Structure formats: structure tokens, C-alpha cells
mmCIF file of C-alpha atoms in Angstrom:
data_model
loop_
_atom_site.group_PDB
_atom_site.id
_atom_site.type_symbol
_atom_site.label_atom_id
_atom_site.label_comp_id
_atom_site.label_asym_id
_atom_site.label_seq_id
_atom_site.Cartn_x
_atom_site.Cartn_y
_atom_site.Cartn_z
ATOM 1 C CA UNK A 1 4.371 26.839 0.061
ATOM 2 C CA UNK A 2 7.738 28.031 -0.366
ATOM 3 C CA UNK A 3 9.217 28.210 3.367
ATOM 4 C CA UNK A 4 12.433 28.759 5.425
ATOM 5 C CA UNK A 5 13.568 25.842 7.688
ATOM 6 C CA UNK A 6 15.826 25.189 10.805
ATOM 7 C CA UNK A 7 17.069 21.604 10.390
ATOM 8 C CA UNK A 8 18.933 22.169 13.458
ATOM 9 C CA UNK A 9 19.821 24.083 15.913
ATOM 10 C CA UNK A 10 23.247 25.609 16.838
ATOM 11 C CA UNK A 11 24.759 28.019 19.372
ATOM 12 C CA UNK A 12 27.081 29.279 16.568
ATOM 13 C CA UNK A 13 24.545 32.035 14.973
ATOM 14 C CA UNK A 14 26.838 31.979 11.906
ATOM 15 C CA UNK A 15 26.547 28.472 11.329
ATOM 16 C CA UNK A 16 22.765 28.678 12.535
ATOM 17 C CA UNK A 17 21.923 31.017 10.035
ATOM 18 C CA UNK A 18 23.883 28.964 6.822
ATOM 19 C CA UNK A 19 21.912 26.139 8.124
ATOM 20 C CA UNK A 20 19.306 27.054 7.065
ATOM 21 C CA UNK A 21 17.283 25.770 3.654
ATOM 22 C CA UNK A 22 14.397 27.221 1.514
ATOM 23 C CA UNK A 23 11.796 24.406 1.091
ATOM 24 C CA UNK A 24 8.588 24.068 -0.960
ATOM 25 C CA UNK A 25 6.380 22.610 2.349
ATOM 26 C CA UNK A 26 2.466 21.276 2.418
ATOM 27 C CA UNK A 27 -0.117 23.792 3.295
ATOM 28 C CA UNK A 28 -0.686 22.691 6.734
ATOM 29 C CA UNK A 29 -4.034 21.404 7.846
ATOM 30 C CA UNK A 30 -6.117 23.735 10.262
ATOM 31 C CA UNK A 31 -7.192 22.895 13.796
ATOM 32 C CA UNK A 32 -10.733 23.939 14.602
ATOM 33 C CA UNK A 33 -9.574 26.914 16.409
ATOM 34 C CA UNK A 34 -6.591 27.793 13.928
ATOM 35 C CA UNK A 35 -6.222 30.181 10.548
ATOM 36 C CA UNK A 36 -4.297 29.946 7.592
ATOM 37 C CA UNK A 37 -2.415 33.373 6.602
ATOM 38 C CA UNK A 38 -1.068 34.309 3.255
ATOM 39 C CA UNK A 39 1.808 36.039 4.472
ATOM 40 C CA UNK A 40 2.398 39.581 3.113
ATOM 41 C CA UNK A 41 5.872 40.463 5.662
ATOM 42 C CA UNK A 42 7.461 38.862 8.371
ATOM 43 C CA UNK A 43 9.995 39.900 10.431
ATOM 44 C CA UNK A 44 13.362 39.342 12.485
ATOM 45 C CA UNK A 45 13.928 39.716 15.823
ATOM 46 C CA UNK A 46 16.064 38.997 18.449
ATOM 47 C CA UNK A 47 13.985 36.399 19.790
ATOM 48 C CA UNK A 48 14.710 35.072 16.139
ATOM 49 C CA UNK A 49 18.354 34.653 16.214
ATOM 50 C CA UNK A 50 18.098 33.131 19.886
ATOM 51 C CA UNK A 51 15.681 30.929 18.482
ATOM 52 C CA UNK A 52 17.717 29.502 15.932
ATOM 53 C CA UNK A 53 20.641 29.207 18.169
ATOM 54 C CA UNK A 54 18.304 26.887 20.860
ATOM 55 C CA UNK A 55 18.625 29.747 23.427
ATOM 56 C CA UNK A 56 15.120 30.750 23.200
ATOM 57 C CA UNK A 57 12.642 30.266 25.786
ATOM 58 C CA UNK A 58 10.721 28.342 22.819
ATOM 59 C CA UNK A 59 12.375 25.585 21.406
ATOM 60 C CA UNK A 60 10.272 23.450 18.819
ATOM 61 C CA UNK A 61 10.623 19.883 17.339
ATOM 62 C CA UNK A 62 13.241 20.448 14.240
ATOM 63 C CA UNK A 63 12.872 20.661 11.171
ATOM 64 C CA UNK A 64 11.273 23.379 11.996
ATOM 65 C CA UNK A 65 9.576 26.723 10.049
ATOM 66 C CA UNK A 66 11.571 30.082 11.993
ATOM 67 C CA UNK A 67 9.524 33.225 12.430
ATOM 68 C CA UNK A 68 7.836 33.947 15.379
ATOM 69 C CA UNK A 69 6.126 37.946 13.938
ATOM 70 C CA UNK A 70 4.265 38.785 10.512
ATOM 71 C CA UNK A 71 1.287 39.922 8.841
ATOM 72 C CA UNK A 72 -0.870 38.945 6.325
ATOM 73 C CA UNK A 73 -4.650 38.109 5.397
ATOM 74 C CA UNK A 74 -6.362 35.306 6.627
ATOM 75 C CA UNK A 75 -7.766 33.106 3.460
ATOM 76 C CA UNK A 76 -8.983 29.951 5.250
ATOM 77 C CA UNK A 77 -10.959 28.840 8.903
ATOM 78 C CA UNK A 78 -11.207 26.138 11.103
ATOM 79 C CA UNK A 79 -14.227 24.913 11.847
ATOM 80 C CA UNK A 80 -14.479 27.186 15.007
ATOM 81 C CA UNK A 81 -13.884 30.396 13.216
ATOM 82 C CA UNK A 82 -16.120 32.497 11.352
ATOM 83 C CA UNK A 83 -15.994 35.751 9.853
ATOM 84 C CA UNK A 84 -11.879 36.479 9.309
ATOM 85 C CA UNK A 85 -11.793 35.093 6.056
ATOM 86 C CA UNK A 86 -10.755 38.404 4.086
ATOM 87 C CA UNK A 87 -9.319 40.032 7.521
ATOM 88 C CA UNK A 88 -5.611 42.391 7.442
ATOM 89 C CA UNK A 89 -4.397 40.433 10.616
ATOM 90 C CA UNK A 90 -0.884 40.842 12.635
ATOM 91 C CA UNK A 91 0.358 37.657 14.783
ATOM 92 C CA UNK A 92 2.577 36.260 16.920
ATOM 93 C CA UNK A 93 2.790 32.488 16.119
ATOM 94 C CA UNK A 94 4.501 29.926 18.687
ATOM 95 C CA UNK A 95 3.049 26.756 17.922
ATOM 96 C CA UNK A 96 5.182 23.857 16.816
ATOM 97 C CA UNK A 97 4.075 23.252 13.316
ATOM 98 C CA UNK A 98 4.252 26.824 12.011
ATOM 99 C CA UNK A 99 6.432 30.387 11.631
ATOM 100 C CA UNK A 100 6.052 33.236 9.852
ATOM 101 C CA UNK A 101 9.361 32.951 7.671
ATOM 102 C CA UNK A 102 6.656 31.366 4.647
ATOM 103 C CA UNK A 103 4.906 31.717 2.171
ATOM 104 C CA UNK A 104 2.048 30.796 4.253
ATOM 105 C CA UNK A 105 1.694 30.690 7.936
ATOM 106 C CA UNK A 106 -0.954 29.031 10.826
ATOM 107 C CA UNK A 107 -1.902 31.090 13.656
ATOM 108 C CA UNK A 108 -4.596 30.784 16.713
ATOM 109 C CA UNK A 109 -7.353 33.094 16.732
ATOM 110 C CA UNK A 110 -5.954 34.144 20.117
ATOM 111 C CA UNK A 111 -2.627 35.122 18.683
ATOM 112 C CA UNK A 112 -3.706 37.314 16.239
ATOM 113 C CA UNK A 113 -4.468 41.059 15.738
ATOM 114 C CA UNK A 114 -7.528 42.329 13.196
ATOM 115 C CA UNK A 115 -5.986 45.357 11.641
ATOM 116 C CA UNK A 116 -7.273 48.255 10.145
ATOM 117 C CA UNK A 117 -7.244 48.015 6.055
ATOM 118 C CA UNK A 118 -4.879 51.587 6.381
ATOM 119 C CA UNK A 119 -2.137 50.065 8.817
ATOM 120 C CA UNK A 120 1.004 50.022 6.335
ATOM 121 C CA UNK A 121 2.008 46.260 5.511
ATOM 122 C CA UNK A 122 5.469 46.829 6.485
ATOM 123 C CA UNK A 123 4.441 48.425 9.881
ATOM 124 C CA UNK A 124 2.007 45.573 10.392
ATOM 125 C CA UNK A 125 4.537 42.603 10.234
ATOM 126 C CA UNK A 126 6.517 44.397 13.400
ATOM 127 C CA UNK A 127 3.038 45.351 15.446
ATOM 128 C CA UNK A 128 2.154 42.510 17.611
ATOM 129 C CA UNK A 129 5.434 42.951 19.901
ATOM 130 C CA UNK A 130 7.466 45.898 20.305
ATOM 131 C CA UNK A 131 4.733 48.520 20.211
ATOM 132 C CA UNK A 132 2.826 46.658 22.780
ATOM 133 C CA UNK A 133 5.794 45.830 25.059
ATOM 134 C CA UNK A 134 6.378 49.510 25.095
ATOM 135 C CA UNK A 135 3.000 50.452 25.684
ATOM 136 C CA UNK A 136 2.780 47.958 28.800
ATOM 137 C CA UNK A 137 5.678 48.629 30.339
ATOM 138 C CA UNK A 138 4.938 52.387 29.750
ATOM 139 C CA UNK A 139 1.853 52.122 31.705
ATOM 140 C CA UNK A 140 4.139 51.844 34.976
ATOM 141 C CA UNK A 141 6.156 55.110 34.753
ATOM 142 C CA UNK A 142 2.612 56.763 34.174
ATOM 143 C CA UNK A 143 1.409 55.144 37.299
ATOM 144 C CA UNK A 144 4.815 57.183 39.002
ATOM 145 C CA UNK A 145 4.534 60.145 37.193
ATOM 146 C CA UNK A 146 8.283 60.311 37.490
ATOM 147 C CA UNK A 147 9.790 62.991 36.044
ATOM 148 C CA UNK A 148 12.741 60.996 33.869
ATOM 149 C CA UNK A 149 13.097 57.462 32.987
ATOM 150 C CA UNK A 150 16.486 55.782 32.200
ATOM 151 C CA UNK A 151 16.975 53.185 29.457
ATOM 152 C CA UNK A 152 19.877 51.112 27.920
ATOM 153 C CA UNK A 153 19.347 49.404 24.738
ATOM 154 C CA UNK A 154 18.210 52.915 23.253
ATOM 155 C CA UNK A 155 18.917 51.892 20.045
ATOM 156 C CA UNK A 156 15.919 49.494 20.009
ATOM 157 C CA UNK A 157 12.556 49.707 18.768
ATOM 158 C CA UNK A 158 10.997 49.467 21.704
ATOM 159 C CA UNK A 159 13.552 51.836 23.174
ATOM 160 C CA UNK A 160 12.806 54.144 20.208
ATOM 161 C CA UNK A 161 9.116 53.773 21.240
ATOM 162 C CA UNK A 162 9.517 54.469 25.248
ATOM 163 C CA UNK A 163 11.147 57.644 24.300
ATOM 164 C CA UNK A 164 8.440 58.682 22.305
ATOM 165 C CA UNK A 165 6.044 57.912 25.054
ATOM 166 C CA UNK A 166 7.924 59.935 27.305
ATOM 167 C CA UNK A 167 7.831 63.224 25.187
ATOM 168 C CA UNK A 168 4.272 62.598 24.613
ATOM 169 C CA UNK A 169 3.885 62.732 28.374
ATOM 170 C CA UNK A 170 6.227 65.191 28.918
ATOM 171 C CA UNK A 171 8.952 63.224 30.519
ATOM 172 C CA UNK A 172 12.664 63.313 30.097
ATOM 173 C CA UNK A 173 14.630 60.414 29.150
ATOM 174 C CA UNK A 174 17.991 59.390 29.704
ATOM 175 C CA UNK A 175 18.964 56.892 26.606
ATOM 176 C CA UNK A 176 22.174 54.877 27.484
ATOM 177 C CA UNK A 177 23.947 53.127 24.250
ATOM 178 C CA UNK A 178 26.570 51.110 23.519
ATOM 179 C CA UNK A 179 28.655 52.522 21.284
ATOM 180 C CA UNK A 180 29.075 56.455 19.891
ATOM 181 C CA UNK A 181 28.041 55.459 16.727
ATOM 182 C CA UNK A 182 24.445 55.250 18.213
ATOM 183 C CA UNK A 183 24.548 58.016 20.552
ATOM 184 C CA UNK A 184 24.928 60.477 17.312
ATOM 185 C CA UNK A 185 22.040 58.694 15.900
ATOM 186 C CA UNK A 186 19.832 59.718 18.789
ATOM 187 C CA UNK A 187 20.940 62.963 18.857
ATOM 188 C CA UNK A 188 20.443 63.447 15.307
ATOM 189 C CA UNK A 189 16.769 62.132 16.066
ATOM 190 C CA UNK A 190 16.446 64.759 18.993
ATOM 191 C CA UNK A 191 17.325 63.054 21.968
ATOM 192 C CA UNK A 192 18.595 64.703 24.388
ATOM 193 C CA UNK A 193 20.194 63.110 27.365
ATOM 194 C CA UNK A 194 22.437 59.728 25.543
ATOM 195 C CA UNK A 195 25.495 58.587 27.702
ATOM 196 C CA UNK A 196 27.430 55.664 25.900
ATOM 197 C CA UNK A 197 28.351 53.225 28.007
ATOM 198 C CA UNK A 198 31.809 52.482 26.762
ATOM 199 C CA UNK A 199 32.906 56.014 27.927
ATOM 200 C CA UNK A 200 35.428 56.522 30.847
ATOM 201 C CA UNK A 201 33.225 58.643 32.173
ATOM 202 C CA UNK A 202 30.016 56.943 32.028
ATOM 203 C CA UNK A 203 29.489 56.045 35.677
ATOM 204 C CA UNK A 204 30.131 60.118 36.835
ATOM 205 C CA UNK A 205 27.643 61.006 33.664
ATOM 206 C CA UNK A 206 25.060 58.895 34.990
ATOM 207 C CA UNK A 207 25.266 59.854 38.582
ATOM 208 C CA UNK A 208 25.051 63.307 37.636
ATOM 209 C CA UNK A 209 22.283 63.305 35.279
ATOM 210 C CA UNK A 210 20.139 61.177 37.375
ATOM 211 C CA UNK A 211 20.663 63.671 40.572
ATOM 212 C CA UNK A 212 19.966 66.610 38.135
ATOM 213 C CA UNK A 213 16.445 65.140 36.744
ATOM 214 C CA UNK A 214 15.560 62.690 39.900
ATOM 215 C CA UNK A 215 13.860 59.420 37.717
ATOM 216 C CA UNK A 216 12.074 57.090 39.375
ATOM 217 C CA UNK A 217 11.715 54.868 36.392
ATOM 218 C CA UNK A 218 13.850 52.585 34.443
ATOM 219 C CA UNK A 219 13.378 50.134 31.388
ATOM 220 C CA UNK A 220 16.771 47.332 31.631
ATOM 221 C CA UNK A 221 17.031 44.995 28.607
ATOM 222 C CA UNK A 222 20.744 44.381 28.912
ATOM 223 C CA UNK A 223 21.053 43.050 32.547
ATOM 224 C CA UNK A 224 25.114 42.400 33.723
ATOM 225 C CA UNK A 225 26.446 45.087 35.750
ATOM 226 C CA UNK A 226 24.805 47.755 34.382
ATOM 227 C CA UNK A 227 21.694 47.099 35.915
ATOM 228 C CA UNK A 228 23.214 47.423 39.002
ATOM 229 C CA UNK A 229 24.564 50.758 38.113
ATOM 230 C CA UNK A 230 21.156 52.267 36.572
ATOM 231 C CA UNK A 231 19.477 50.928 39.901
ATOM 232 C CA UNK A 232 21.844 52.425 41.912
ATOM 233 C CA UNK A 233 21.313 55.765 40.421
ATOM 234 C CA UNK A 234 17.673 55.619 40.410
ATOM 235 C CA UNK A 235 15.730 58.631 42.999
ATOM 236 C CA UNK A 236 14.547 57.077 46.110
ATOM 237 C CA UNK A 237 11.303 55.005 45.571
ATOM 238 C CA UNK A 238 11.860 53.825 42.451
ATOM 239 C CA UNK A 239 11.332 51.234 39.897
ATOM 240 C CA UNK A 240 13.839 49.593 37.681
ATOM 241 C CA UNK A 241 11.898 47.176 35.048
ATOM 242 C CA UNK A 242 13.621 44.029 33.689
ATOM 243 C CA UNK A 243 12.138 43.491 30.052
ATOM 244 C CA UNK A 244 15.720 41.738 28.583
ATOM 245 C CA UNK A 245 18.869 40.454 28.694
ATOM 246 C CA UNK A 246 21.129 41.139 25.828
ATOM 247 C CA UNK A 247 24.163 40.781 27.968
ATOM 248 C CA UNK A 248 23.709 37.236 28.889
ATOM 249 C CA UNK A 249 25.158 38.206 32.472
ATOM 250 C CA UNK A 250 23.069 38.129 35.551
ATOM 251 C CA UNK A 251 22.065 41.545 37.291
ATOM 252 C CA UNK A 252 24.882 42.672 39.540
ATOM 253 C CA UNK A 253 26.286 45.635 41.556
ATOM 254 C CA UNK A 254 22.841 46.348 42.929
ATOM 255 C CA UNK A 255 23.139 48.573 46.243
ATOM 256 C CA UNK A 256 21.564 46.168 48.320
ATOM 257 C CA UNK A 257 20.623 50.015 50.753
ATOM 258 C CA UNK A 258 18.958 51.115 48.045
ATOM 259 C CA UNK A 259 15.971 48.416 48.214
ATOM 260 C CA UNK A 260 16.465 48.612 52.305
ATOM 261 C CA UNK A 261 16.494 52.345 53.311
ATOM 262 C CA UNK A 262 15.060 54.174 49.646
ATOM 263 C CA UNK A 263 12.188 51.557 48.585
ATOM 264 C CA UNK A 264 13.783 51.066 45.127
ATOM 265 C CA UNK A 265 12.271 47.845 43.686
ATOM 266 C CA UNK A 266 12.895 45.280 40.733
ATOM 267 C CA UNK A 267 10.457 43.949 38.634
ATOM 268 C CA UNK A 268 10.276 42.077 35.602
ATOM 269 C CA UNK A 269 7.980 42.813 32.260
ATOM 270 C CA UNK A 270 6.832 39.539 30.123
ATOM 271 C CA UNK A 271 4.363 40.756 27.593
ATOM 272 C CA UNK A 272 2.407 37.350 27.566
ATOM 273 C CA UNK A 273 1.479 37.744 31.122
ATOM 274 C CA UNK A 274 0.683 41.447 30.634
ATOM 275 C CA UNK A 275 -2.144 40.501 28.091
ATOM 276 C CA UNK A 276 -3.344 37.970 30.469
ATOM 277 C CA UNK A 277 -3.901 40.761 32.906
ATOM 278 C CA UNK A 278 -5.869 42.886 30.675
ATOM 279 C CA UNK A 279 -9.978 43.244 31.078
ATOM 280 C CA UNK A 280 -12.332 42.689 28.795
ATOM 281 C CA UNK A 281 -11.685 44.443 25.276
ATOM 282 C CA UNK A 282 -9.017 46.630 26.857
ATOM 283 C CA UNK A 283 -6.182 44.886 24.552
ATOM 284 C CA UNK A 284 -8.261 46.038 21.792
ATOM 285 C CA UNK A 285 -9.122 49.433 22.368
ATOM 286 C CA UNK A 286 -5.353 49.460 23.109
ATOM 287 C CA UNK A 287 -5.056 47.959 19.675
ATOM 288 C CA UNK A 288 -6.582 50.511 18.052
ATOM 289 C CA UNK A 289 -4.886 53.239 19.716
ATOM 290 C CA UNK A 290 -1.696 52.561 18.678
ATOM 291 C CA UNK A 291 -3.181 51.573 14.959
ATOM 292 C CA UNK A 292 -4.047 54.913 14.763
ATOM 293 C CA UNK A 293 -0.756 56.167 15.733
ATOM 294 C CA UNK A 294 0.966 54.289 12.786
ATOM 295 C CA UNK A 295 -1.492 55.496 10.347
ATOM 296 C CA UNK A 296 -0.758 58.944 11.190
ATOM 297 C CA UNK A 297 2.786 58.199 10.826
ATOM 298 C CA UNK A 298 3.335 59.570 14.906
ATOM 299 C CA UNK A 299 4.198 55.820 15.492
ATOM 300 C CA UNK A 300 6.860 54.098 13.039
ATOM 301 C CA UNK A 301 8.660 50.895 13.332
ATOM 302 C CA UNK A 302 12.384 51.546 11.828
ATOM 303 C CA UNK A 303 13.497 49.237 8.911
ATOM 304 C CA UNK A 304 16.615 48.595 7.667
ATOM 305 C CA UNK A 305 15.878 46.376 4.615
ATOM 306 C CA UNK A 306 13.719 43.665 3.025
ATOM 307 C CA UNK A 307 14.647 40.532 2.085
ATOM 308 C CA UNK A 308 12.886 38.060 -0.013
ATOM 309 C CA UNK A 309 12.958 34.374 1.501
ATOM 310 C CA UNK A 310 15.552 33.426 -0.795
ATOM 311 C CA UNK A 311 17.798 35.739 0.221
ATOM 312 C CA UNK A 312 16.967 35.720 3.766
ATOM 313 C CA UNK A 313 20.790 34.376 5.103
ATOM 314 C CA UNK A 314 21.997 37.478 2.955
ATOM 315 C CA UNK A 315 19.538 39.614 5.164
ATOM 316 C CA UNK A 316 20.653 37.864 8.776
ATOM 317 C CA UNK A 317 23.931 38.250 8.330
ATOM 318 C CA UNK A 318 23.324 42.305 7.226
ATOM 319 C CA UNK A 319 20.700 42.210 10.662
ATOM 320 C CA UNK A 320 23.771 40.665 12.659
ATOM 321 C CA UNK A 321 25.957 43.410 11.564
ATOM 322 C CA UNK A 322 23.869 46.065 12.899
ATOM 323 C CA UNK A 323 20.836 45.900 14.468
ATOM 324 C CA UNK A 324 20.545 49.711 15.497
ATOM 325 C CA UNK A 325 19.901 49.888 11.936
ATOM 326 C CA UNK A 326 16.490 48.600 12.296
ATOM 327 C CA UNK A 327 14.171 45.651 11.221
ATOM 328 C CA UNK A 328 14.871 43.217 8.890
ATOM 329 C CA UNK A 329 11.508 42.617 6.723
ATOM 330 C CA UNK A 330 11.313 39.172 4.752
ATOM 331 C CA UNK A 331 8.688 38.716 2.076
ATOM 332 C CA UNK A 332 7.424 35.843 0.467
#
């Protein structure tokens, strides 16, 4: 199988990404428990590029196969498995001897998603993560029935999905951005409320905004001092939710009489641990919910372009440049 592989790792993504080599591999041998995929799309991340650089929280024996999201149909079984031979199936793969970026791919039975014959190939290879993180972290502002939620990273997928959510619930939501490139983009799209960070007056923006439409929900993915200053213009008993931290800065400028005197509270989103917390055959009715939602085209994963492995530095490097853009899709 024709694969792409890390030799090593490096903190310089540039010299990460022309590091790495397209290699016929072995088909790998199946554990009991394990599948074998023909891969039809995978995708890239950010977890991707912070894999490749070592700064992951998953770091794997190198040489190793990147790719950590794709889709594909399942042609072989280990001896545990039964039945999937023939199955559509999304996965997240994070074992050491496998990754999506291949011609072929291994996955656990546990770590993958039976799809619907009609879910779009394209959409598939982004489904196990972003929609799901969404959806989960979703559930909280729900639970508040706040009237608003602030986000940064709006230029995100799963930013892109949260504010979908929100209309569909009938909340307003207040999309923060980095630059004003972005913001137009949103607005184009019909948001309604995007401050860009960048601006001079940003922090007067967000205070008044937040005191006009009282949320008591926020989504952080960048961390630094901005969380501090979302937190700090949360309503009184609030929630701010950690899900990332693009800034590579720790959380700061929090109003410590916030948490004291107006019960605003920080808490942190890990989708792993979500699923774990799931009952019985909830994570698949919730499955086929939002299946359902990309079939009807309400639901879309944005993508920017698709590579095929060969070209897949060509592709990084275009992902690098602008990742607002959307997805990058590799194909085998």
C-alpha cells in the first residue's frame, strides 16, 4: 500500500512537512479485534500538524504512518469481528502501527463509525471529530438555555458548526476572529455579531455586546489572554468551556470576582471522555442524527481542496497558509 510517512519528528512544521516520504508499505496484519479499511478520503487537521511536529498529545514510535481521521470501507476482519466486511465506516485511528494518510488503514472496532451508504465520501472522512465535538460541547449551553454564546476560533469547523447549533436553537452568537479577512467571511455567511480581535476596539466591542445579549455560555479554543477577557465578560453564572489551545499561552486575565461573587466557572471539553460518558446506544442514535443532517446538506464540513498522497506536502503547505479556508482532503 502506497502510504505517507513521518521519519521524524520536528518542531519546525516546514521542515516537518518536507520530511515527509511516500512509501509503498505491507498491508498490516489484523489483531482479533482490528479492521482493515480501503481508504476512500482522509483528512488534515490540526491535531495533524501538531502531530508531526511531536507536540501532540499522541506521539508514536517513528517511522510512522500520519493521519489520525478518514473514511473508507472495511474489506477484511479479525477474528473477533463479524459482519463489517462491505460496511461505509468513518474512524478515528490512534494506534501505533497505523494512520489514515494510506492507501489502506487499521482501525479498532471501537474507533469506528458504520455510516449510512448516502453520507457523501468527502463529508465522511471529516465526521468522526468536529461534528461530534460540537455536538457535545453543545449539549451544555442547552442545559443553560442561555440566550448567547461567545466563541473565538469562529473560523473553524467546529466553530462553523456551534453557530449553526445556536440558530437551530434560537440562540445568538457572538463569533470572535482573528483577522478581518474572516470576519467578512462570516458575515457574508450570515453571521451576525463577529468582533476581530486585532481591532483597537475589541475589548469595548466585547463588553458591550455581551451586556446587550447577557451569554452565559462560551466555547475557548485559543486560550492566552483572551480567555480571560471572554470570561470576564461572560453574565453572572456562567460557563466558559476550554475545548483548545491554538495560542500556545496559558489562560490569563481571568477576574478572579467573577468565579467568587457571580458563579462563573471553567471547564474543559475532551471528546474521548465525552463518549465514555455516553449510555448505551446514545453515541449512535447521536450518530445518526447528525448523518442525517449531512445528507440533507443542513450539516456540511467546509473543504478547501483535495490532494492526492503524492502531492500531499503541496496540500500542507496550501492548509498552513490558510486554514479558515477549510479542510484539506487527501485521497489515495
Amino acid at each position: 500500500m502506497k502510504s505517507v510517512v513521518l521519519p521524524d519528528y520536528n518542531k519546525n512544521v516546514l521542515r516537518a512537512m518536507l520530511s515527509l516520504k511516500i512509501t509503498d508499505l505491507e498491508i498490516p496484519e489484523l489483531k482479533d479485534d482490528e479492521v482493515l479499511i480501503k481508504t476512500s478520503a482522509s483528512v488534515c487537521n490540526p491535531s495533524d500538524i501538531a502531530f508531526i511536529q511531536g507536540v501532540y498529545n499522541i506521539v508514536k514510535p517513528v517511522p510512522a504512518i500520519p493521519g489520525f481521521e478518514g473514511a473508507g470501507e472495511i474489506v477484511k476482519e479479525g477474528k473477533n469481528v463479524s459482519g463489517l466486511i462491505g460496511k461505509k465506516v468513518s474512524a478515528f485511528v490512534q494506534s501505533n502501527s497505523s494512520g489514515t494518510w494510506s492507501e489502506y488503514f487499521v482501525a479498532k472496532t471501537t474507533d469506528i463509525i458504520v455510516l449510512d451508504n448516502n453520507m457523501p465520501d468527502e463529508q465522511s472522512a471529516c465526521f468522526t471529530v468536529n461534528p461530534f465535538t460540537a455536538y457535545g460541547m453543545f449539549e451544555k449551553a442547552r442545559q443553560l438555555q442561555t440566550p448567547a454564546i461567545i466563541q473565538n476560533a469562529s473560523g473553524s469547523q467546529v466553530a462553523a458548526f456551534l453557530r449553526k447549533m445556536a440558530e437551530e436553537e434560537g440562540m445568538l452568537m457572538i463569533d470572535i476572529v482573528r483577522k478581518e479577512e474572516t470576519a467578512k467571511t462570516l458575515r457574508d455567511e450570515g453571521a451576525k455579531h463577529v468582533l476581530v480581535e486585532s481591532d483597537e476596539n475589541f475589548d469595548d466591542q466585547l463588553k458591550q455586546i455581551s451586556y446587550q445579549l447577557k451569554p452565559h455560555m462560551a466555547f475557548d479554543a485559543v486560550g492566552g489572554p483572551l480567555s480571560g477577557k471572554i470570561y470576564n465578560a461572560l453574565a453572572p453564572h456562567s460557563e466558559m468551556m476550554v475545548y483548545g489551545g491554538l495560542s500556545n499561552k496559558p489562560m490569563s486575565e481571568l477576574n478572579v470576582m467573577g468565579a467568587i461573587f457571580h458563579n462563573k466557572i471553567v471547564s474543559g471539553f475532551n471528546l474521548i471522555d465525552w463518549k465514555s460518558g455516553l449510555k448505551a446506544n446514545e453515541f449512535e442514535s447521536i450518530s445518526h442524527s447528525l448523518q442525517k443532517k449531512f445528507i440533507d446538506g443542513i450539516y456540511k464540513t467546509k473543504i478547501d481542496k483535495t490532494v492526492d498522497i503524492d502531492n500531499i506536502i503541496k496540500g500542507l503547505k496550501s492548509y498552513l497558509g490558510n486554514m479558515s479556508a477549510g479542510k484539506l482532503l487527501v485521497k489515495p
